[in-house]
Short mmCIF file of C-alpha atoms in Angstrom, two decimals:
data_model
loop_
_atom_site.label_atom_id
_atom_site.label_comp_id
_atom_site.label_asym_id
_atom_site.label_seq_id
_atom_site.Cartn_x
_atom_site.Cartn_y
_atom_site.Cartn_z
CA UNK A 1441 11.62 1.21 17.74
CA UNK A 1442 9.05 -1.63 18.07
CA UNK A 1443 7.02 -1.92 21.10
CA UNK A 1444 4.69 -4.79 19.84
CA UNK A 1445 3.99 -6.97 17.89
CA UNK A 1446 1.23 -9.75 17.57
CA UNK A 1447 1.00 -11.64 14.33
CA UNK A 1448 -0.19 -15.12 13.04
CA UNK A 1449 2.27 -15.51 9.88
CA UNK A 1450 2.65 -17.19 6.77
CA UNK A 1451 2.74 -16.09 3.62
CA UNK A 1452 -1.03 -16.67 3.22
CA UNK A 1453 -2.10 -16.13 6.45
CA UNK A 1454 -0.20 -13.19 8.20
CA UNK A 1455 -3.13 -10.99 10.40
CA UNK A 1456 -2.41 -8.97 13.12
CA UNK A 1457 -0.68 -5.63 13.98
CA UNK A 1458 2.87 -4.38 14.57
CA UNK A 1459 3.36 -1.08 16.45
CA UNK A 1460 6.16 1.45 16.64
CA UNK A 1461 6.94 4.96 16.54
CA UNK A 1462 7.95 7.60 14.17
CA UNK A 1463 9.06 10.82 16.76
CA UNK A 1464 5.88 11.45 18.36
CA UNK A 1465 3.61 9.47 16.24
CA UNK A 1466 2.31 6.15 17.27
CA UNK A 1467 2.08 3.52 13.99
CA UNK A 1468 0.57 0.30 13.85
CA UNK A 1469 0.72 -1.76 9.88
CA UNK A 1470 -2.22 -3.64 10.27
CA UNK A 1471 -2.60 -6.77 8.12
CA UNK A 1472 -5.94 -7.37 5.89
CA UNK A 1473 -5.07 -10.72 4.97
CA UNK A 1474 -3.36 -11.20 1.71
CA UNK A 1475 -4.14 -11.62 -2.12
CA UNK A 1476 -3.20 -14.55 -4.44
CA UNK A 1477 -1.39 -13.60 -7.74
CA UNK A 1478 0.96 -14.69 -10.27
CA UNK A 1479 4.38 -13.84 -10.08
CA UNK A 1480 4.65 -13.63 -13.27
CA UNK A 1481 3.29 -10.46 -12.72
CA UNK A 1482 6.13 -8.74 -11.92
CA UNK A 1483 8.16 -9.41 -14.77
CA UNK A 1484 5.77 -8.61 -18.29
CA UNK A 1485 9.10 -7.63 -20.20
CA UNK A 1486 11.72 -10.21 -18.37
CA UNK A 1487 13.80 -12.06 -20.52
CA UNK A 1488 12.56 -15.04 -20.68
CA UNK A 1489 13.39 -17.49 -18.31
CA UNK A 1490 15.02 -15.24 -16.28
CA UNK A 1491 12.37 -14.42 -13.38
CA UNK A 1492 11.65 -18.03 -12.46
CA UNK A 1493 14.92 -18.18 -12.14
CA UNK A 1494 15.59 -15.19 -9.93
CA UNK A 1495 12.78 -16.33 -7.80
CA UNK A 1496 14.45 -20.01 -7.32
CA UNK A 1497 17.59 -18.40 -6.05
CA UNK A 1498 15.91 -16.22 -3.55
CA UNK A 1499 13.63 -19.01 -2.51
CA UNK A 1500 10.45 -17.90 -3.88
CA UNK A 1501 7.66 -19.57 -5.27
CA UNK A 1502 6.98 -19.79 -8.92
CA UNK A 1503 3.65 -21.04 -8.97
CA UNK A 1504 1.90 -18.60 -6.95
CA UNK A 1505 2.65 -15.51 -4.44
CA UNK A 1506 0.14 -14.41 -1.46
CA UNK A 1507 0.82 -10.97 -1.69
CA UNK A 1508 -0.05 -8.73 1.87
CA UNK A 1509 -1.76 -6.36 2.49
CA UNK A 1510 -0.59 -3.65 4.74
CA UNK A 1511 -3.00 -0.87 5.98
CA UNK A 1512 -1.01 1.56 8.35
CA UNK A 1513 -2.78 3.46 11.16
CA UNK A 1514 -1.01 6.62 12.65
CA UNK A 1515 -1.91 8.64 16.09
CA UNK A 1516 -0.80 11.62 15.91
CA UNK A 1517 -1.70 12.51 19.50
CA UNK A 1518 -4.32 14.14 18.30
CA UNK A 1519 -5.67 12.42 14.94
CA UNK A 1520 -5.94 8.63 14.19
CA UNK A 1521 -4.73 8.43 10.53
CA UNK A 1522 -5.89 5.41 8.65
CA UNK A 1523 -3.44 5.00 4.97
CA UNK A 1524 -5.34 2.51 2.95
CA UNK A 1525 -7.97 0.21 3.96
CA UNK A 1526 -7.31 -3.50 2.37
CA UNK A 1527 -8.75 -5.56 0.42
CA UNK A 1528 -12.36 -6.49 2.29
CA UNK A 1529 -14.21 -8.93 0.27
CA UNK A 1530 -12.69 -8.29 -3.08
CA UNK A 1531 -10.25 -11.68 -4.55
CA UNK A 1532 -8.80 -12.40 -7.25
CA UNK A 1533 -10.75 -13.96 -10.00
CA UNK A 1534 -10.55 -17.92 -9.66
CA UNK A 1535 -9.11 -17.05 -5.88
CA UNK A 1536 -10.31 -17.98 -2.90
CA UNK A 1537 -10.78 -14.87 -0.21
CA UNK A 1538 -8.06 -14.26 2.21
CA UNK A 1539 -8.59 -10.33 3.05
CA UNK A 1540 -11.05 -8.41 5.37
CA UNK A 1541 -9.11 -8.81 8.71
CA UNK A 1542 -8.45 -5.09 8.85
CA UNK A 1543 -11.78 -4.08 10.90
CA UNK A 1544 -11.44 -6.85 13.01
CA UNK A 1545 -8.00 -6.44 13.76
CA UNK A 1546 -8.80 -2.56 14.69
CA UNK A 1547 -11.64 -3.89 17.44
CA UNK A 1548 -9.05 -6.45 19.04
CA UNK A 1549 -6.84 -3.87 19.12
CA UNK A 1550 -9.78 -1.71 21.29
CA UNK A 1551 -10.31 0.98 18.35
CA UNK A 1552 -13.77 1.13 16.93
CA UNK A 1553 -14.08 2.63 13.31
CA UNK A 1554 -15.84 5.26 14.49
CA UNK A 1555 -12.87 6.94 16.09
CA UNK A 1556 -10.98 7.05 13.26
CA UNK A 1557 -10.52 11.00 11.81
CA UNK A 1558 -9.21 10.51 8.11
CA UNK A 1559 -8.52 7.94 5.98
CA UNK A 1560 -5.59 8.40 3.31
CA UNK A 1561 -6.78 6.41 -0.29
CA UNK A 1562 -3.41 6.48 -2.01
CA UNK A 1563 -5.14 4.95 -5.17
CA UNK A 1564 -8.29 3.16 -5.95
CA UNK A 1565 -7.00 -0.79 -6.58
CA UNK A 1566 -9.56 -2.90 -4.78
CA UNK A 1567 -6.77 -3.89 -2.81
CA UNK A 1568 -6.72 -0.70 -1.44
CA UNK A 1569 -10.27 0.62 -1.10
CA UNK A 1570 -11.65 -2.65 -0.10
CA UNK A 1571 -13.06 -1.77 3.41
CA UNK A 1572 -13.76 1.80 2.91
CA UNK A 1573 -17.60 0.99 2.48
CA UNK A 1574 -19.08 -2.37 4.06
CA UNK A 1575 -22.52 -3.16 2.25
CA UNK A 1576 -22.95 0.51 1.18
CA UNK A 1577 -22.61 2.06 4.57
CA UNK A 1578 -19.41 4.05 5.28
CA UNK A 1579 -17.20 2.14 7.15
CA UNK A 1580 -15.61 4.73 9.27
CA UNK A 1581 -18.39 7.42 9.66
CA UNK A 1582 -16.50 10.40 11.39
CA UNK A 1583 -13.48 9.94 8.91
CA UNK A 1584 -12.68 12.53 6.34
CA UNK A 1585 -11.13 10.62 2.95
CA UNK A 1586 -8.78 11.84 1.29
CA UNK A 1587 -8.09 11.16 -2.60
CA UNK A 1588 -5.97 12.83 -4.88
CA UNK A 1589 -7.42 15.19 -7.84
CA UNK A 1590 -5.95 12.99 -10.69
CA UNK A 1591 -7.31 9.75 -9.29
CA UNK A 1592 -10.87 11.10 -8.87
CA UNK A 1593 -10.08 12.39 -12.28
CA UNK A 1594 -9.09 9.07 -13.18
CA UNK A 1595 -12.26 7.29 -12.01
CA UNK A 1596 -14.68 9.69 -13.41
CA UNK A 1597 -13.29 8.35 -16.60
CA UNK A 1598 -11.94 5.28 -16.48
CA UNK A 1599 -12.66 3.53 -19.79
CA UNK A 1600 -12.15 -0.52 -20.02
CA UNK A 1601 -10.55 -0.69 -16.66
CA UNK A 1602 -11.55 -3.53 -14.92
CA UNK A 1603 -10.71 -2.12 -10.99
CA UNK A 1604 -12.47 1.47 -11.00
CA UNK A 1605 -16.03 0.34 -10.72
CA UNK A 1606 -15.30 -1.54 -7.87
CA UNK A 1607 -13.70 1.34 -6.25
CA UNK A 1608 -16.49 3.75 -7.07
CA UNK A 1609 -18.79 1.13 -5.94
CA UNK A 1610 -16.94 1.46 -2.52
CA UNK A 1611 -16.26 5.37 -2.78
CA UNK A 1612 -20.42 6.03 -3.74
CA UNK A 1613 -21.21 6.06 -0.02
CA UNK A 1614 -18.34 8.43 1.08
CA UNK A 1615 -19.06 11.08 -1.39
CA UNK A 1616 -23.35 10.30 -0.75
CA UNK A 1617 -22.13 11.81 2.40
CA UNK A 1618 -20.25 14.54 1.54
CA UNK A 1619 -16.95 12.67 3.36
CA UNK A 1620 -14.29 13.21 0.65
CA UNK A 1621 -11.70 15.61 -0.04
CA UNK A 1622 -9.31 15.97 -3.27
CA UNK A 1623 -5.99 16.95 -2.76
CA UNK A 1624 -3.06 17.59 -5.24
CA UNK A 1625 0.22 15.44 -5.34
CA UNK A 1626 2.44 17.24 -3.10
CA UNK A 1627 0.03 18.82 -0.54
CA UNK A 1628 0.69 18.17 2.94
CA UNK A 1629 -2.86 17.44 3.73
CA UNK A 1630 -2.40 16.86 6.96
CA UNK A 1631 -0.01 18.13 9.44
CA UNK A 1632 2.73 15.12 9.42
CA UNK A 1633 1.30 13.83 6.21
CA UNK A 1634 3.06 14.89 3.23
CA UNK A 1635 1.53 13.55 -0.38
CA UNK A 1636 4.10 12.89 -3.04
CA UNK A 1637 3.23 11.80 -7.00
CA UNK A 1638 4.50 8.41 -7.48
CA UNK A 1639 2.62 8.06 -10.97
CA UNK A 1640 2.51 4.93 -13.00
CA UNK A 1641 1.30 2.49 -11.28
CA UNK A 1642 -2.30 3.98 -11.23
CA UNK A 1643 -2.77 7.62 -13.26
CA UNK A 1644 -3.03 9.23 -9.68
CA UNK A 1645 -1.04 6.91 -7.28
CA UNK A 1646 0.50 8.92 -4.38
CA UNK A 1647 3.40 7.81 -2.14
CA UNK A 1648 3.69 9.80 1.68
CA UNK A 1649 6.10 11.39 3.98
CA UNK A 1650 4.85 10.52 7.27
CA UNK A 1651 6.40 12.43 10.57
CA UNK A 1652 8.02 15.89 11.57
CA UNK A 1653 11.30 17.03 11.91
CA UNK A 1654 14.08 14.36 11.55
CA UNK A 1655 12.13 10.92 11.89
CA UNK A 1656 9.91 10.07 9.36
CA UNK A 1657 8.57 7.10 7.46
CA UNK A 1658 8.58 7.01 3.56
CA UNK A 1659 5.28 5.36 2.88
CA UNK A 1660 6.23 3.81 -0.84
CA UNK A 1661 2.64 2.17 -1.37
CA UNK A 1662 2.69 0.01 -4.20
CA UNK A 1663 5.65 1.58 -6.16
CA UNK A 1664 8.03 -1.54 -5.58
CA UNK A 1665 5.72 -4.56 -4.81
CA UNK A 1666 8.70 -7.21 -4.29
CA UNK A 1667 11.24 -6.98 -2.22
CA UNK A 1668 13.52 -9.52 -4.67
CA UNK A 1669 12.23 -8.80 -7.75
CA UNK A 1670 10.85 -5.32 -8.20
CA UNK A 1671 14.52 -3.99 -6.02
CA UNK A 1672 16.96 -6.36 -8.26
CA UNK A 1673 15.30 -5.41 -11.25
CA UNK A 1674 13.77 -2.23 -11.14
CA UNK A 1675 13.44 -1.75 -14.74
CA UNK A 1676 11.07 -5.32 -15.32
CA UNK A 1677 7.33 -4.05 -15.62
CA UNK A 1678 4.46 -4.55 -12.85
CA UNK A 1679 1.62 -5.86 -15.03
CA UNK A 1680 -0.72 -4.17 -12.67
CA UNK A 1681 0.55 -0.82 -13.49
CA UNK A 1682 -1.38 1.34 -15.78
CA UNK A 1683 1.85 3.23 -17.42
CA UNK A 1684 4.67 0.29 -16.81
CA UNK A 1685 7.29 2.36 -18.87
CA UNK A 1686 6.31 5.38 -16.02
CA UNK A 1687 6.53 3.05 -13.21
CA UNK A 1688 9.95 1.94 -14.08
CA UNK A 1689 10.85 5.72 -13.64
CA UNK A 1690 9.13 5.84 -10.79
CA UNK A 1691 10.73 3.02 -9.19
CA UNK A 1692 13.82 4.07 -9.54
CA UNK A 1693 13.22 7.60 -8.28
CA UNK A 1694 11.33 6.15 -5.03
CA UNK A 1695 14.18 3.81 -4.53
CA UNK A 1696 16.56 5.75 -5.20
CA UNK A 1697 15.49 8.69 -3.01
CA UNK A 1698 14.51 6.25 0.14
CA UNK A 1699 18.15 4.76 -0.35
CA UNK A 1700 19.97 7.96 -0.73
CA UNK A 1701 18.19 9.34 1.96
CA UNK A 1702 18.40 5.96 4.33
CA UNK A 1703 14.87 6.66 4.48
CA UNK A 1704 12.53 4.16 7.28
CA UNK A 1705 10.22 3.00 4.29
CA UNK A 1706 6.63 0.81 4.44
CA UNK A 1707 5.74 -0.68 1.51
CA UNK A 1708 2.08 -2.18 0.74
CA UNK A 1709 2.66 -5.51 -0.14
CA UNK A 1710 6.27 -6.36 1.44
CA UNK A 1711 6.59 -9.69 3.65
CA UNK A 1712 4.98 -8.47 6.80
CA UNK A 1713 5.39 -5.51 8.91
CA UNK A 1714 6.53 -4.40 5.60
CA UNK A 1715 9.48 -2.23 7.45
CA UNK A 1716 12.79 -1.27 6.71
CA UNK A 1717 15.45 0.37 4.54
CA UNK A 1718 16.42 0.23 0.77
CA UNK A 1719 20.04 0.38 -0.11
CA UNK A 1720 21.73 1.09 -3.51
CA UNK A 1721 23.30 -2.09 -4.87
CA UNK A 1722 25.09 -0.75 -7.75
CA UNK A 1723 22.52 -0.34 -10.47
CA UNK A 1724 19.84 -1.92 -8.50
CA UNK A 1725 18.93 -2.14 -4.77
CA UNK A 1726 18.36 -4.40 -1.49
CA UNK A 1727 15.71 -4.07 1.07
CA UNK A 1728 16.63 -4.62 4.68
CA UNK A 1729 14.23 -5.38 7.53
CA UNK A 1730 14.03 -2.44 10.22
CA UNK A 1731 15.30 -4.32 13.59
#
């Protein structure tokens, strides 16, 4: 399935690209850097004690995680299909920047951002949106962008939330310019590109079916964002989720589906090139990487 690969990789420090195909589609996960976080994160309702200690055994670190991030590029043959855009300048607070290798990346690779024909925005997390708009100019200017309706919804009235002015900050120069399109959860709003709601994590976070015909790629975005953790115990909250008690429910339908299904899946912030299966291990799951 792969035809190449060129990475520089450690946890902190993975950039570069990995191609393969789905049927007639040409991929490529493209690496913006990563993000630092706590761990801790992925446990708010763990008993205590019992996440370091899952972590130990699997060899993770306790004290800190550099989480990737994963933009995915598809050619259609026809279309270049961006699916997220990373995290650009945005860090965490206190953290020092590790992100913004996606444009880069896409000129070593000999693809200029004007050449790119839509750009999927699964949610608005600066993580996510984070090169959409470089200093207030649209970042890919022929692009159409796609968001769905209860995101937009979401970020026309967002409240306290700390994330959503960032992302309108980033999204003001796409809709100055008359570049976005709202879709509903479960459009296929592009041929290949099938949207699916995957709510929870954000009020309109969207997970995609990627392909035609037999081979496709289940594009699970953020809804499991450990391999170890969020798999083994599917039911522990994601403190970055809006709705954690949704998320667990729709973890387990994601996972469950991709592993009943034996499902090629991509997921955001997995070890990269963020590829391979989910199996059921009886009440939770494993992820395997895609050889």
């Amino acid at each position: 399935m792969v035809n190449e690969s060129r990475t520089r990789a450690s946890l902190r420090d993975t950039i570069g690209y990995y191609r393969f195909r789905i049927g007639e589609f040409e991929c490529a996960v493209i690496s913006d850097g990563a993000l630092e976080i706590q761990p801790a994160m992925w446990g708010g309702n763990a008993p205590e004690g019992e996440l370091p200690s899952l972590m130990k055994n699997n060899g993770l670190d306790v004290d800190i995680w550099y989480s990737g991030l994963h933009c995915l590029l598809v050619d259609t043959g026809e279309l270049l299909v961006l699916i997220d855009t990373g995290a650009g300048e945005f860090s965490m607070p206190g953290s020092e920047p590790n992100a913004g290798k996606l444009l880069p990346t896409l000129t070593a690779m000999g693809i200029e951002p004007d050449a790119i024909d839509h750009v999927i925005v699964t949610h608005y997390h600066p993580d996510h949106v984070g090169n959409i708009s470089v200093d207030n100019r649209v970042a890919f200017p022929n692009a159409t962008y796609w968001l769905s309706q209860a995101e937009a919804d979401f970020l026309a009235d967002y409240g306290e939330d700390p994330f959503a002015p960032f992302a309108n900050q980033k999204l003001q120069p796409i809709r100055d310019n008359n570049q976005l399109k709202i879709f509903n959860a479960g459009d296929e709003i592009i041929s290949g590109f099938k949207t699916l709601a995957a709510y929870g994590h954000t009020p309109g976070h969207i997970v995609l079916m990627i392909g035609q015909g037999d081979e496709i790629l289940f594009h699970m975005v953020d809804v499991a964002p450990n391999p170890v953790v969020s798999l083994q115990y599917p039911e522990w909250h994601f403190m970055f989720d809006s709705n954690p008690e949704q998320g667990v429910t729709t973890r387990h339908e994601i996972l469950g589906k991709a592993a009943d299904e034996n499902l090629l899946v991509m997921s955001y912030h997995f070890p990269f090139p963020a590829v391979g299966y989910i199996v059921r291990d009886d009440d939770s799951f494993k992820y395997t990487v895609s050889s």
